[in-house]
Coordinates of C-alpha atoms and ligand atoms in Angstrom, one line a residue:
M1 CA -15.4 215.6 121.6
N2 CA -12.4 216.8 119.4
K3 CA -13.4 219.1 116.6
T4 CA -11.2 221.4 114.4
P5 CA -12.4 225.0 114.7
L6 CA -13.9 226.5 111.5
V7 CA -13.1 229.9 110.3
I8 CA -15.1 231.4 107.2
G9 CA -14.4 234.6 105.4
N10 CA -17.2 236.0 103.7
W11 CA -16.0 238.4 101.1
K12 CA -19.6 239.9 100.4
M13 CA -19.3 242.2 97.5
E14 CA -15.9 244.0 98.8
L15 CA -13.4 242.7 96.3
S16 CA -12.6 243.2 92.6
H17 CA -11.6 239.9 90.8
K18 CA -8.1 241.0 90.9
S19 CA -8.0 241.6 94.7
A20 CA -9.8 238.4 95.4
I21 CA -6.8 236.6 93.8
E22 CA -4.4 238.8 95.7
V23 CA -6.2 238.0 99.0
V24 CA -6.2 234.4 98.4
S25 CA -2.5 234.3 97.4
A26 CA -1.6 236.4 100.5
I27 CA -3.5 233.8 102.8
K28 CA -1.9 230.9 100.9
K29 CA 1.6 232.4 101.6
M30 CA 0.9 232.9 105.3
M31 CA -0.1 229.3 105.5
Q32 CA 3.1 228.2 104.0
Q33 CA 5.1 229.9 106.8
E34 CA 3.0 229.0 109.8
T35 CA 0.7 226.2 110.9
Y36 CA -2.7 227.2 111.5
P37 CA -4.7 224.4 113.3
A38 CA -8.2 225.4 112.1
D39 CA -10.4 224.7 108.8
I40 CA -10.3 227.5 106.5
V41 CA -13.2 228.5 104.1
V42 CA -13.2 231.7 101.9
C43 CA -16.5 232.9 100.1
P44 CA -15.8 235.1 97.0
S45 CA -18.4 236.6 95.1
F46 CA -19.7 234.5 92.2
P47 CA -17.3 235.5 89.3
S48 CA -14.3 234.9 91.4
I49 CA -15.1 231.4 92.6
A50 CA -13.6 229.4 89.8
A51 CA -10.4 231.3 90.0
V52 CA -10.2 231.2 93.6
H53 CA -10.8 227.5 93.6
A54 CA -8.0 227.0 91.0
S55 CA -5.8 229.1 93.2
V56 CA -6.4 227.0 96.3
Q57 CA -5.7 223.6 94.8
G58 CA -3.3 221.7 96.9
T59 CA -3.9 223.8 99.9
P60 CA -6.4 223.2 102.8
I61 CA -8.2 226.3 102.1
A62 CA -11.9 225.6 101.0
V63 CA -14.0 227.6 98.8
G64 CA -17.9 228.6 99.5
A65 CA -20.5 230.6 97.8
Q66 CA -22.3 233.3 99.4
N67 CA -25.8 232.3 98.2
V68 CA -27.6 230.1 95.5
H69 CA -30.9 230.0 93.7
H70 CA -33.3 227.6 95.2
E71 CA -34.2 225.9 91.9
E72 CA -31.8 223.5 90.1
K73 CA -32.2 225.4 86.9
G74 CA -34.5 227.3 84.7
A75 CA -35.3 230.8 83.4
F76 CA -34.1 232.9 86.1
T77 CA -32.1 235.7 84.7
G78 CA -29.5 237.0 86.9
S79 CA -29.5 234.0 89.3
V80 CA -26.7 231.4 89.9
S81 CA -27.6 227.9 90.2
V82 CA -25.8 225.0 92.4
A83 CA -24.9 223.0 89.2
S84 CA -23.0 226.0 87.7
M85 CA -20.7 226.1 90.9
R86 CA -20.3 222.5 91.5
G87 CA -17.0 221.4 91.5
F88 CA -15.6 224.9 92.5
I89 CA -17.3 225.0 96.0
T90 CA -17.7 222.8 99.0
W91 CA -19.6 225.1 101.0
C92 CA -22.5 227.6 100.7
I93 CA -23.7 230.5 102.9
L94 CA -27.6 230.5 103.2
G95 CA -29.9 232.8 104.9
H96 CA -27.4 235.7 105.4
S97 CA -29.3 238.6 106.9
E98 CA -28.3 240.6 103.9
V99 CA -29.9 238.3 101.4
R100 CA -32.9 237.7 103.6
R101 CA -33.4 241.5 103.6
A102 CA -32.7 242.0 99.8
E103 CA -34.3 239.0 98.6
G104 CA -36.9 238.2 101.1
D105 CA -35.5 234.7 101.6
S106 CA -37.7 233.0 104.5
D107 CA -36.8 230.3 106.8
A108 CA -38.6 227.7 104.5
L109 CA -36.7 229.0 101.6
V110 CA -33.4 228.8 103.4
A111 CA -34.2 225.2 104.5
Q112 CA -35.2 224.3 100.7
K113 CA -31.6 225.8 99.8
A114 CA -29.9 223.8 102.4
K115 CA -31.6 220.7 100.9
L116 CA -30.6 221.5 97.4
V117 CA -27.0 222.2 98.0
L118 CA -26.7 219.0 100.2
S119 CA -28.0 217.0 97.4
H120 CA -25.1 218.2 95.4
G121 CA -22.4 217.2 98.0
I122 CA -22.2 220.9 99.1
R123 CA -22.2 221.9 102.9
P124 CA -24.6 224.6 103.9
I125 CA -23.6 227.3 106.2
V126 CA -26.9 228.8 107.6
C127 CA -27.2 232.0 109.2
I128 CA -29.7 232.9 111.9
G129 CA -30.0 235.9 114.3
E130 CA -32.3 238.5 115.6
T131 CA -32.6 242.3 114.5
G132 CA -31.7 245.0 116.9
Q133 CA -35.2 245.8 117.8
Q134 CA -36.1 242.2 118.4
H135 CA -32.9 241.9 120.7
D136 CA -34.0 245.0 122.7
S137 CA -37.5 243.6 123.2
D138 CA -36.1 240.0 124.5
E139 CA -37.3 238.3 121.4
T140 CA -34.0 236.8 120.7
I141 CA -34.8 233.2 121.7
S142 CA -38.4 233.2 120.1
V143 CA -36.8 234.3 116.8
I144 CA -33.9 231.8 116.8
S145 CA -36.3 229.0 117.7
A146 CA -38.5 229.7 114.7
Q147 CA -35.3 229.8 112.6
I148 CA -33.7 226.5 113.9
D149 CA -37.0 224.7 114.1
M150 CA -37.5 225.1 110.3
L151 CA -34.1 223.7 109.7
L152 CA -34.5 220.9 112.0
S153 CA -37.9 219.8 110.6
S154 CA -36.4 219.9 107.1
L155 CA -33.1 218.1 107.6
D156 CA -32.3 214.5 108.5
R157 CA -29.4 213.5 110.9
V158 CA -26.8 213.1 108.2
S159 CA -27.6 216.3 106.6
L160 CA -27.7 218.3 109.8
L161 CA -24.1 216.9 110.6
K162 CA -22.9 218.5 107.3
T163 CA -24.7 221.9 108.1
V164 CA -22.9 224.7 109.9
I165 CA -25.1 227.1 111.7
V166 CA -23.9 230.6 112.5
Y167 CA -25.6 232.8 115.1
E168 CA -25.2 236.2 113.5
P169 CA -27.1 238.9 115.5
I170 CA -28.0 241.3 112.7
W171 CA -27.4 244.4 114.8
A172 CA -23.7 243.1 115.3
I173 CA -22.9 242.9 111.6
G174 CA -20.7 245.5 110.3
T175 CA -21.5 247.8 113.2
G176 CA -18.7 247.2 115.7
K177 CA -21.2 246.7 118.2
L178 CA -20.4 243.3 120.0
P179 CA -22.9 241.1 121.8
D180 CA -22.1 240.1 125.5
P181 CA -20.4 236.7 125.2
N182 CA -22.7 235.2 127.9
E183 CA -25.7 236.2 125.6
V184 CA -24.1 234.3 122.6
Y185 CA -23.3 231.2 124.9
E186 CA -26.9 231.2 125.9
V187 CA -28.1 231.3 122.3
L188 CA -25.5 228.6 121.2
L189 CA -26.7 226.5 124.3
F190 CA -30.3 226.9 123.2
I191 CA -29.6 225.7 119.6
R192 CA -27.9 222.8 120.9
K193 CA -30.7 221.9 123.1
R194 CA -33.1 222.2 120.4
I195 CA -31.0 219.7 118.3
A196 CA -30.8 217.5 121.2
G197 CA -34.5 217.4 121.7
H198 CA -35.3 217.0 118.0
F199 CA -32.5 214.3 117.6
D200 CA -30.1 213.7 120.5
I201 CA -27.3 215.0 122.7
E202 CA -24.5 213.1 120.7
L203 CA -25.6 214.8 117.4
A204 CA -26.2 218.1 119.2
D205 CA -22.5 218.1 120.4
R206 CA -21.3 217.2 116.9
V207 CA -22.9 220.1 114.9
Y208 CA -20.8 223.0 114.3
L209 CA -22.0 226.2 115.7
L210 CA -20.4 229.6 114.8
Y211 CA -20.5 233.1 115.8
G212 CA -20.4 235.9 113.4
G213 CA -20.8 239.8 113.6
S214 CA -17.9 242.5 113.9
V215 CA -15.4 239.8 114.7
Q216 CA -11.9 241.1 114.7
A217 CA -8.8 239.4 116.1
S218 CA -9.0 241.5 119.3
N219 CA -12.4 240.2 120.2
V220 CA -12.7 236.7 118.7
K221 CA -11.4 234.7 121.8
Q222 CA -14.3 235.6 124.1
Y223 CA -16.8 234.0 121.7
I224 CA -14.7 231.0 121.5
A225 CA -13.2 230.0 124.7
G226 CA -14.9 227.8 127.3
P227 CA -18.7 227.0 126.1
G228 CA -18.3 229.1 123.2
A229 CA -18.7 228.7 119.5
D230 CA -16.9 226.1 117.1
G231 CA -15.6 228.9 115.1
V232 CA -16.5 232.5 113.2
L233 CA -17.9 233.6 110.1
V234 CA -16.0 236.9 109.3
G235 CA -17.1 239.7 107.1
G236 CA -15.1 243.0 107.0
A237 CA -11.9 241.6 108.7
S238 CA -11.6 238.7 106.1
I239 CA -10.5 240.7 103.3
H240 CA -7.5 241.7 104.9
P241 CA -5.4 238.5 104.9
R242 CA -3.2 239.6 108.0
D243 CA -6.2 240.3 110.0
F244 CA -8.1 237.2 108.7
M245 CA -5.1 235.0 109.6
D246 CA -4.8 236.5 113.0
I247 CA -8.5 235.8 113.8
V248 CA -7.6 232.2 112.6
S249 CA -4.7 231.8 115.1
R250 CA -6.6 233.2 117.9
T251 CA -9.6 231.0 117.3
A252 CA -7.6 228.0 117.0
S253 CA -5.8 228.7 120.4
A254 CA -8.9 229.8 122.2
Y255 CA -10.7 226.6 121.0
A256 CA -7.9 224.5 122.4
L257 CA -8.5 225.9 125.9
Ligands
13P1 P1 -18.9 241.6 109.7 O1 -17.7 240.9 110.3 O2 -18.4 242.7 108.9 O3 -19.6 242.3 111.0 O4 -19.8 240.8 109.0 C1 -20.4 239.8 109.5 C2 -20.9 238.8 108.6 O5 -22.1 239.3 108.0 C3 -20.4 237.5 108.0 O6 -21.1 236.9 107.3

């Protein structure tokens, strides 16, 4: 089936407001000079979301948040509600391992957040993945299956189709350690089969599955080509516009193979 590859930049807490605007301006400029046959999402930190959204008007670039509070509203000092971002974001990263670690988000809470953002017309980008220790003791598939099953039992077909699932081995995030592409294919295939078992093959084929973890222009192709991912979630390299757009180009060309 024909899908457009998806490349998402997770800017984490790396940029000042001024730098965030500069990065998105540079990306826009490159997109005016060259055609990039991929869908592009940038995820600034909360205070820059509205300005980045304003900056990308009239361009194909979409904006996402890096997290959201699980309640609609209330006395939650320091938290950010989906309603406060509505109109500015079309995507929201959920269950990133850095958030799971810092805030203790469980699979059940991630699923609850996914339903919440979907009810506001926002598409969830759900991250799953195993720790280095779990990887070394061959627990990857059991960890992934618990994470994916919670999501599948919480979402209906339409919701799942709007959801992007990212396999991010935690030990590959920000470390430069790259998983064997065959292992990534196996995990992605496992996820598709799980979706097919819960729903059907047609739906499983249509759901976007991404890879994330130490992605660079020099290594992205191996995770995309052939039976690989439908795109990538990029951390460190996404705050450098040239590097990010190189990743976008190479993802698009590997996906077309
Ligand atoms: P790096 O690309 O810096 O490894 O980060 C990956 C990531 O966490 C994206 O969400």
